[in-house]
Short mmCIF file of C-alpha atoms in Angstrom, two decimals:
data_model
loop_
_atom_site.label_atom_id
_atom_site.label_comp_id
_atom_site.label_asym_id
_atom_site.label_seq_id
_atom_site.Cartn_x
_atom_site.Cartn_y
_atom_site.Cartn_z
CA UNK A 1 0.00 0.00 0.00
CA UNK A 2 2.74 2.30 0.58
CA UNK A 3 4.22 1.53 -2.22
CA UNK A 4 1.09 2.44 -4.47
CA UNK A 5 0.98 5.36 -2.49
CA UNK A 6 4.54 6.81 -3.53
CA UNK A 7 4.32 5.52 -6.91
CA UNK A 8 0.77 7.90 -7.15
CA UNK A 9 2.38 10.84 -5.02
CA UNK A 10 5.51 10.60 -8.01
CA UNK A 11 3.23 10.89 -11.07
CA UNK A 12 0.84 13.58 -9.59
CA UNK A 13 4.48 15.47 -9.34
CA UNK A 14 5.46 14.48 -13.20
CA UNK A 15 1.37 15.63 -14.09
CA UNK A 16 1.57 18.79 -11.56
CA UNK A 17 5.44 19.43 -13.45
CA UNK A 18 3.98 19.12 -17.14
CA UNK A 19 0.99 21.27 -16.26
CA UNK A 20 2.82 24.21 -14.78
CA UNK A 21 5.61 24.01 -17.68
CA UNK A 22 2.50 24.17 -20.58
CA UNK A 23 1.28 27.16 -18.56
CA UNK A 24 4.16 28.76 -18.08
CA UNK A 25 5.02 28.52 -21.64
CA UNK A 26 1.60 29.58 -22.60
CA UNK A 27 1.29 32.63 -20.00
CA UNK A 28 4.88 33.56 -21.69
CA UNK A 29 4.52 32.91 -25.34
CA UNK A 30 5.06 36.44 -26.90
CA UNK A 31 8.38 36.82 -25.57
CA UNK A 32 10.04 33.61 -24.85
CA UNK A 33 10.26 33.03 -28.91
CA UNK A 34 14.12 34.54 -29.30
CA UNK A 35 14.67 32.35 -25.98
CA UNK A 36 13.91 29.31 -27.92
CA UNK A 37 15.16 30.11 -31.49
CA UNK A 38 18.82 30.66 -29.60
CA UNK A 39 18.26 27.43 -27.45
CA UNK A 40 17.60 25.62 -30.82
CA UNK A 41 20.44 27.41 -32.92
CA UNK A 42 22.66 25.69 -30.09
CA UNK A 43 20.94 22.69 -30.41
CA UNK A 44 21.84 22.55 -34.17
CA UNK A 45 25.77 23.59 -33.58
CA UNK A 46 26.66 21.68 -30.35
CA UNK A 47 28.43 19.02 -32.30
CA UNK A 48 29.89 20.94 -34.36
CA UNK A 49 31.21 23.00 -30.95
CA UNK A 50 31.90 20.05 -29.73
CA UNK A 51 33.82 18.51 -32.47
CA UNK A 52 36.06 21.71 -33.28
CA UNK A 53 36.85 22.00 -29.32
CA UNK A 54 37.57 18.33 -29.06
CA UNK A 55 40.33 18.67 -32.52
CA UNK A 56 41.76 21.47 -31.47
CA UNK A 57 42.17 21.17 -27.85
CA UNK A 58 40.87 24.95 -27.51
CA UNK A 59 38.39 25.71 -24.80
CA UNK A 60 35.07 25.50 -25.28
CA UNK A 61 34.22 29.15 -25.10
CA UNK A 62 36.96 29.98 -28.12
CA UNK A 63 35.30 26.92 -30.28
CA UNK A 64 31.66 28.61 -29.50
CA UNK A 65 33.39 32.13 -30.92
CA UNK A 66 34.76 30.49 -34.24
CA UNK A 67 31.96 28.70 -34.85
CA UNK A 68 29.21 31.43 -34.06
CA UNK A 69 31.40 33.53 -36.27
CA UNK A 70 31.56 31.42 -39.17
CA UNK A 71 27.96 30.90 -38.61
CA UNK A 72 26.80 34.55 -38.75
CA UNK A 73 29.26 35.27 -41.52
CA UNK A 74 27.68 32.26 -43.68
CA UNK A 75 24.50 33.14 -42.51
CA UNK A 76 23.64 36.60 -42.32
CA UNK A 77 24.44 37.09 -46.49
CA UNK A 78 22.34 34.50 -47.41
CA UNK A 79 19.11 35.52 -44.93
CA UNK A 80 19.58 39.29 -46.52
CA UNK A 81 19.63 38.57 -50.20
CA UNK A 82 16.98 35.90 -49.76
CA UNK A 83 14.70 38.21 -47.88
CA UNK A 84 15.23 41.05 -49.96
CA UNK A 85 14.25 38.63 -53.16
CA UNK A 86 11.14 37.53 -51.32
CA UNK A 87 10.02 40.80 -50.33
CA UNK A 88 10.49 42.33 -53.65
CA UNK A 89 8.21 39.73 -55.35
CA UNK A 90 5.82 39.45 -52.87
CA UNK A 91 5.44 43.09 -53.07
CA UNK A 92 5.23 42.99 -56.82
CA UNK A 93 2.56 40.08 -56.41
CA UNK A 94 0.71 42.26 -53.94
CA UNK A 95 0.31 44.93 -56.80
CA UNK A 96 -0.25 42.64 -59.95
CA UNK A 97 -2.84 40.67 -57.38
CA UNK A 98 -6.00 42.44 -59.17
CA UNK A 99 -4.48 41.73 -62.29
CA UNK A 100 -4.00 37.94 -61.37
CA UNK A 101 -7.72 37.69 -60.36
CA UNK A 102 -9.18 38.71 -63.23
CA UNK A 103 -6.66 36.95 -65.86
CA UNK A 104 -7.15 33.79 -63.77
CA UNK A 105 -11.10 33.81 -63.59
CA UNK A 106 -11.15 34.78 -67.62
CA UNK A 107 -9.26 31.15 -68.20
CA UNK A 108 -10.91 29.08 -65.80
CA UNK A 109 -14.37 30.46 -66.92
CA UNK A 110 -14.29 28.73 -70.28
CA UNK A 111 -13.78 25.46 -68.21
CA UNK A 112 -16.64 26.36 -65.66
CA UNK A 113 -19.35 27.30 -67.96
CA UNK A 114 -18.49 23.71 -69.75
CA UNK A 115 -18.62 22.06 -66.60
CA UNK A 116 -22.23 23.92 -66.14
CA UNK A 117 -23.96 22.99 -69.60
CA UNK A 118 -22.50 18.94 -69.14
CA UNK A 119 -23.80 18.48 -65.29
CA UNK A 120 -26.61 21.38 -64.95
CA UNK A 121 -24.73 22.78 -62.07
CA UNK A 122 -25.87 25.94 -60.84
CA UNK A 123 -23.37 28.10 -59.12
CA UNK A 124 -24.28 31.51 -60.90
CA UNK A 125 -22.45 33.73 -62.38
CA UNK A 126 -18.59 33.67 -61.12
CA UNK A 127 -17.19 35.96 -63.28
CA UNK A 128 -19.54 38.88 -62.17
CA UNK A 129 -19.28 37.37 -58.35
CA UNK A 130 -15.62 37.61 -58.34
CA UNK A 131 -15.25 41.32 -59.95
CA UNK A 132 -17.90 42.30 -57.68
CA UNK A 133 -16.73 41.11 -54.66
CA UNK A 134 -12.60 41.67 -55.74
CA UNK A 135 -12.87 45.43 -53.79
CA UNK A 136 -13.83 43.90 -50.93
CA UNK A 137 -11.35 41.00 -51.03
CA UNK A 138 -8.46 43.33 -51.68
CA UNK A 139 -9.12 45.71 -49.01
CA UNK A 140 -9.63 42.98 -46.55
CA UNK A 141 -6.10 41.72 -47.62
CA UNK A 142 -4.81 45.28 -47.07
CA UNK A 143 -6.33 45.77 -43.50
CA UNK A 144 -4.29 42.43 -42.57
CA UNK A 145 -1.24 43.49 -44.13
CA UNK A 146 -1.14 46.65 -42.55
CA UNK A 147 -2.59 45.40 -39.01
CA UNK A 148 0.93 43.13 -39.19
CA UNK A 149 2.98 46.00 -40.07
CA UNK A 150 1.93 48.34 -37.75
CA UNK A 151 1.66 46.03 -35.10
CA UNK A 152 4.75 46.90 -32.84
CA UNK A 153 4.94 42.94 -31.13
CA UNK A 154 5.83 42.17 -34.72
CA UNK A 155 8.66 44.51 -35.00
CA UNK A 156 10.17 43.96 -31.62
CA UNK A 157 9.73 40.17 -32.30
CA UNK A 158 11.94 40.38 -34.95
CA UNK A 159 14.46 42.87 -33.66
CA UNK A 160 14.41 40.37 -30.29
CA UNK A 161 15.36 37.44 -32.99
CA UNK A 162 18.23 39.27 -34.59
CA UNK A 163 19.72 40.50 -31.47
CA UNK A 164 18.66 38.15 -28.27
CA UNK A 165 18.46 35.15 -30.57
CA UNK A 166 22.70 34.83 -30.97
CA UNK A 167 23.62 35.70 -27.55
CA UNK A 168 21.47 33.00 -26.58
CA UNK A 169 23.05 30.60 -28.79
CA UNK A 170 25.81 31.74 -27.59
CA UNK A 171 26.03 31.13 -24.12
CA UNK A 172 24.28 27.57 -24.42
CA UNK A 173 26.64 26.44 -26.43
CA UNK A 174 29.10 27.67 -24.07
CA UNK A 175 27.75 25.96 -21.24
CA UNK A 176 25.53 23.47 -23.09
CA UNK A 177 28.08 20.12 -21.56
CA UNK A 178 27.23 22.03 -17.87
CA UNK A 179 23.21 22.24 -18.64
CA UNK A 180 23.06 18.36 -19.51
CA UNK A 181 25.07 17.23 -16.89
CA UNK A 182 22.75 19.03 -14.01
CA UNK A 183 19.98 17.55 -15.56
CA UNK A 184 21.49 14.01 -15.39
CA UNK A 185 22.35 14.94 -11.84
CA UNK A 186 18.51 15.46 -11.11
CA UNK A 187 17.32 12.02 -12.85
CA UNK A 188 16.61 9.47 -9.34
CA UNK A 189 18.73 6.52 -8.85
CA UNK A 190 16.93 4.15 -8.90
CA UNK A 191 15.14 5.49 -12.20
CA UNK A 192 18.55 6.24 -14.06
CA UNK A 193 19.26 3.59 -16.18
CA UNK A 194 15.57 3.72 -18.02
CA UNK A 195 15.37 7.33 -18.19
CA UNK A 196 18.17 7.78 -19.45
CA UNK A 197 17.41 5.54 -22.08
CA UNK A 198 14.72 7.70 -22.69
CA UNK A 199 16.39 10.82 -22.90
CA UNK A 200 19.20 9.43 -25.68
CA UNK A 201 15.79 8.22 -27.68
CA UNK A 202 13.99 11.68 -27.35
CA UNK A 203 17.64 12.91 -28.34
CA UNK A 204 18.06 10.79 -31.27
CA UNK A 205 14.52 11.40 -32.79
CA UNK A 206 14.70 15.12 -32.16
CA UNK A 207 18.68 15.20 -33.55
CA UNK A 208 17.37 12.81 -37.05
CA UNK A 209 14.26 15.05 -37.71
CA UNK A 210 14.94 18.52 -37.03
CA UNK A 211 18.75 18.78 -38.69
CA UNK A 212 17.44 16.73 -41.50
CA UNK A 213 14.27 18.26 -41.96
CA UNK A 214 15.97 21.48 -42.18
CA UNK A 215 18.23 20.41 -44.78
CA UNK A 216 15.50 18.87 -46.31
CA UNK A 217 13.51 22.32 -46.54
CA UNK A 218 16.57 24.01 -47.74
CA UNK A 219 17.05 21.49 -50.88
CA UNK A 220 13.64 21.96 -51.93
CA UNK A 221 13.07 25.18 -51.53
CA UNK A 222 16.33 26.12 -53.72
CA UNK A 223 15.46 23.48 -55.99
CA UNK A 224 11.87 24.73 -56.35
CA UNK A 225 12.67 28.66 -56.93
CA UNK A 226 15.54 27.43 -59.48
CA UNK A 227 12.79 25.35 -61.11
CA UNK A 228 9.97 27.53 -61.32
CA UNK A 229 12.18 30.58 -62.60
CA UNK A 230 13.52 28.51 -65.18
CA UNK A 231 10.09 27.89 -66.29
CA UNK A 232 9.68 31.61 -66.76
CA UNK A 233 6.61 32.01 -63.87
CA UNK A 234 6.59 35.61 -62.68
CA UNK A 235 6.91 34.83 -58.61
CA UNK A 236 8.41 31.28 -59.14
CA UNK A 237 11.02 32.50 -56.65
CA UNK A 238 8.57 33.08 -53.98
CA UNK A 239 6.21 30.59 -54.71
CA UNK A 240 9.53 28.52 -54.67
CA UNK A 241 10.80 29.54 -51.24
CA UNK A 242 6.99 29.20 -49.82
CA UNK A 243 6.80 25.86 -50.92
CA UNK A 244 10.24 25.03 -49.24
CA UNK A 245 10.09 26.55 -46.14
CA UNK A 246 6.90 24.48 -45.06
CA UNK A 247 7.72 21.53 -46.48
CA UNK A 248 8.76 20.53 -42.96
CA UNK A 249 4.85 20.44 -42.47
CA UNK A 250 4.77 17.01 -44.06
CA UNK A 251 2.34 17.01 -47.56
CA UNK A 252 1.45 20.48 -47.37
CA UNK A 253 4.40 22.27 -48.59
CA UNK A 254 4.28 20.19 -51.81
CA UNK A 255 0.18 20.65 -52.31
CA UNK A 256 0.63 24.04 -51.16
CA UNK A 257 3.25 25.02 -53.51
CA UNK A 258 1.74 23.16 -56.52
CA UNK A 259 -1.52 25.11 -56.45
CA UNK A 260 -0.10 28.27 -55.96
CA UNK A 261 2.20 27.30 -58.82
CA UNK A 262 -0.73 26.47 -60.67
CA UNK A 263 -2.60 28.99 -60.46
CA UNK A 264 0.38 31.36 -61.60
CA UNK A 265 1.02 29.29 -64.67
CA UNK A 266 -2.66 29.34 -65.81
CA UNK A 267 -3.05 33.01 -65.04
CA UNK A 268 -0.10 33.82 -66.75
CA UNK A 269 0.61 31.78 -69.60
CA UNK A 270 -2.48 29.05 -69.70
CA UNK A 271 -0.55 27.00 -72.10
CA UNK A 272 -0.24 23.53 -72.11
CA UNK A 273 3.54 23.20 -72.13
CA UNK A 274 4.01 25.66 -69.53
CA UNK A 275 1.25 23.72 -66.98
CA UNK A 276 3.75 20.49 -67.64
CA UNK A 277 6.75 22.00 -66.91
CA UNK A 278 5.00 23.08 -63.67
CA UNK A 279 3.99 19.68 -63.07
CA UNK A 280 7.17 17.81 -64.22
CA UNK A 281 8.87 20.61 -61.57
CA UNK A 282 7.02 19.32 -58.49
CA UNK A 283 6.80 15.73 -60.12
CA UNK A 284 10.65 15.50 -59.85
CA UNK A 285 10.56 17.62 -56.36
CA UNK A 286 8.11 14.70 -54.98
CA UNK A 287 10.21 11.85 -56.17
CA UNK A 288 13.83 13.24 -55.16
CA UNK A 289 12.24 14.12 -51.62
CA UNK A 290 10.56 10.56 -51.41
CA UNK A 291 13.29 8.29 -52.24
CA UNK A 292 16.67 10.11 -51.62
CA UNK A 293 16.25 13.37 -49.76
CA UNK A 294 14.51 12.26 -46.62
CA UNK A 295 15.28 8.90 -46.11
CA UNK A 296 18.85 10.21 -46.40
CA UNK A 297 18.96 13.07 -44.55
CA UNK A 298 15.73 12.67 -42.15
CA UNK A 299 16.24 8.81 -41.72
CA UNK A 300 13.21 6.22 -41.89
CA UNK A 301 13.37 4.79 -38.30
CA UNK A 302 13.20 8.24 -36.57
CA UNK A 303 9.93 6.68 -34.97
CA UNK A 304 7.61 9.82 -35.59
CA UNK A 305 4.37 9.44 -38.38
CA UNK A 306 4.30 11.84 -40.63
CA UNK A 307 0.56 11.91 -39.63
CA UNK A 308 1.57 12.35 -36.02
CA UNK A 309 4.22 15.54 -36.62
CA UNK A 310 1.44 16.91 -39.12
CA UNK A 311 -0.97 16.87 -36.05
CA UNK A 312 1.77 18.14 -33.78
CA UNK A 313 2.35 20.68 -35.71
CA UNK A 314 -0.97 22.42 -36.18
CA UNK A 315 -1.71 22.01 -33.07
CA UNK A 316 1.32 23.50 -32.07
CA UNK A 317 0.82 26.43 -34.10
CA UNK A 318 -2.54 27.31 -33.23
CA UNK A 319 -1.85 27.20 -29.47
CA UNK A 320 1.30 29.00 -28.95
CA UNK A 321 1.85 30.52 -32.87
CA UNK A 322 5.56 30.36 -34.12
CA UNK A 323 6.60 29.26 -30.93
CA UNK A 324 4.62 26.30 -30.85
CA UNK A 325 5.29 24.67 -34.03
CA UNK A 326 9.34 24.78 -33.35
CA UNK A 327 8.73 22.94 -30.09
CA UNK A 328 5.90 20.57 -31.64
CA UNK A 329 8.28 17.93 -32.87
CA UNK A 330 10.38 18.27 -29.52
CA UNK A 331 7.13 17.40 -27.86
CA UNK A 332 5.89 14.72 -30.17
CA UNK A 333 9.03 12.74 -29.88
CA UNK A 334 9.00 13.01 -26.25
CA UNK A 335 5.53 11.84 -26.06
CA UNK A 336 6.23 9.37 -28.11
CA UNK A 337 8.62 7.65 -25.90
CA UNK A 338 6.45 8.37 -23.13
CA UNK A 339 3.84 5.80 -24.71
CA UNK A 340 6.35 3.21 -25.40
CA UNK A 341 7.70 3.27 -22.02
CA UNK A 342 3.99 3.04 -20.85
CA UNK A 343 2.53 0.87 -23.18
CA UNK A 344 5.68 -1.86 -22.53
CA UNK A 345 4.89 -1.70 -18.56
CA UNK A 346 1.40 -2.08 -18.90
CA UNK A 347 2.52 -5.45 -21.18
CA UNK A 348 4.24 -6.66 -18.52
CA UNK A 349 1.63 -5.76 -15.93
CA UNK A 350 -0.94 -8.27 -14.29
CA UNK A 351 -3.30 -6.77 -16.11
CA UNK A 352 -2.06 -7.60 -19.42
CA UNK A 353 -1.02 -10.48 -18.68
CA UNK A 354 -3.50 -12.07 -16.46
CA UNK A 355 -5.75 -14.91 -18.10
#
């Protein structure tokens, strides 16, 4: 009886732990987001830190200098031309966006009004719907561009990200060998051995998706933008990048990208050899990322569906935003090994096993 009774006092502590962490992070969501892009920058270089301090028998604070510098020098170039690229065509797609509408209900209409006379549907007119209603779309669009603009959070969000961001990065990496081994002096005794089993599992999932998912994103998002300019699609580059950068949303970057590609192609050009080198551009994206880029880079045992991160995910971003969907796969893979752990207990439990 006592020993029910401790066992039930311990997990009300892990539940009581877990509930005032999600609130905490919850209560604090608007400003702990440069907290935990730095803490996952570090994440990313620790083995390289590691790797440069252990070759070079320098300390680990000058290794954490070199390679933050490198970093930042590698980095920085690449984030400004690539913004400035996205923000000039999306601001050229934000004027030519009438323009779009109209040339892209014009082409589809001859289509529509066929599909009308063959199956007697009855949808109206959607030419006239669409022009009518295009005023009130745009300036709809406009009052949500402007609301992010002018809202200040968004500013100092990013300001926090350029300048918090690396000096937290910094000083985990610095310190990141200290960090782990306080929390390996916290795990119980007597609980050690599995927990730490636990922890190197969480670690190995986390480790296999993020840095390959990330390398992942970056290979199709270059390949994309290369592929769609070459096509000659006015936006290909953004479209391109779009379709890249949320690829680690698993199936939705691809559909998403495709249909915005789509649409381009048939408002622009509605030809047929320009729609298939559209579709032989994602057709090729789809089968390189299928059968070489992630099960080389992202592994196939890394133990998380692609139906599980997907929910993670969107969950994750409509609770916490931004913030949520870079800690969603963290979460996922450590509830993940959660229900192993639980679900092999319960196998070897009288209750399982009982007749």
């Amino acid at each position: 009886m006592a020993k029910k009774n401790v066992d039930g006092q311990r997990y009300m502590l892990i539940l009581c732990v877990f509930v005032i962490c999600g609130g905490f992070l919850y209560a604090l969501r608007s400003v702990l987001l440069p907290f935990v892009v730095g803490i996952v920058l570090a994440y990313f270089l620790d083995p390289l830190v590691s790797k440069v301090s252990k070759d070079s028998g320098t300390s680990r604070t000058v290794a954490t200098t070199v390679v933050m510098g490198l970093s930042l020098l590698v980095l920085l170039p690449m984030l400004i031309l690539l913004g400035s690229a996205v923000f000039s065509q999306a601001a050229e797609y934000a004027l030519k966006l009438p323009e779009y509408v109209r040339a892209f209900v014009q082409k589809i209409m001859p289509l529509a009004e066929e599909l009308k006379n063959r199956f007697g549907l009855n949808y109206g007119n959607l030419e006239s719907m669409l022009q009518e209603n295009m005023s009130n779309y745009l300036r709809i669009l406009g009052k949500v561009v402007q609301s992010i603009v002018a809202n200040g959070f968004a500013f100092i969000n990013v300001l926090s990200l350029l300048l918090i961001s690396p000096v937290v990065a910094f000083y985990m990496l610095r310190d990141w060998h200290k960090f782990v081994a306080k929390i390996y002096e916290l795990i119980p005794h007597k609980h050690k051995q599995s927990l730490l089993e636990g922890m190197h599992e969480v670690n190995r999932i986390i480790s296999g998706y993020l840095r390959g998912q990330a390398l992942v994103c970056v290979c199709l998002g270059s390949y994309y933008s290369l592929g769609l300019w070459l096509v000659g699609l006015d936006m290909g580059v953004l479209v391109g990048f779009l379709a890249g950068l949320i690829s680690f949303i698993p199936y939705v970057g691809s559909i998403s990208g495709f249909l915005m590609a789509m649409a381009l192609v048939i408002t622009q050009y509605g030809t047929f050899p320009k729609i298939a080198a559209v579709l032989v551009v994602f057709g090729i994206g789809q089968f390189v990322e299928g059968n070489f880029l992630t099960p080389k880079l992202v592994g196939e045992n890394i133990g998380l569906h692609p139906v599980w991160v997907m929910f993670a995910l969107l969950a994750g971003g409509v609770l916490l935003g931004l913030l949520g969907m870079i800690i969603a796969v963290p979460c996922a893979a450590i509830i993940g090994v959660l229900l192993k752990y639980l679900i092999k207990h319960y196998k070897q439990s009288p209750m399982y096993l009982e007749a």
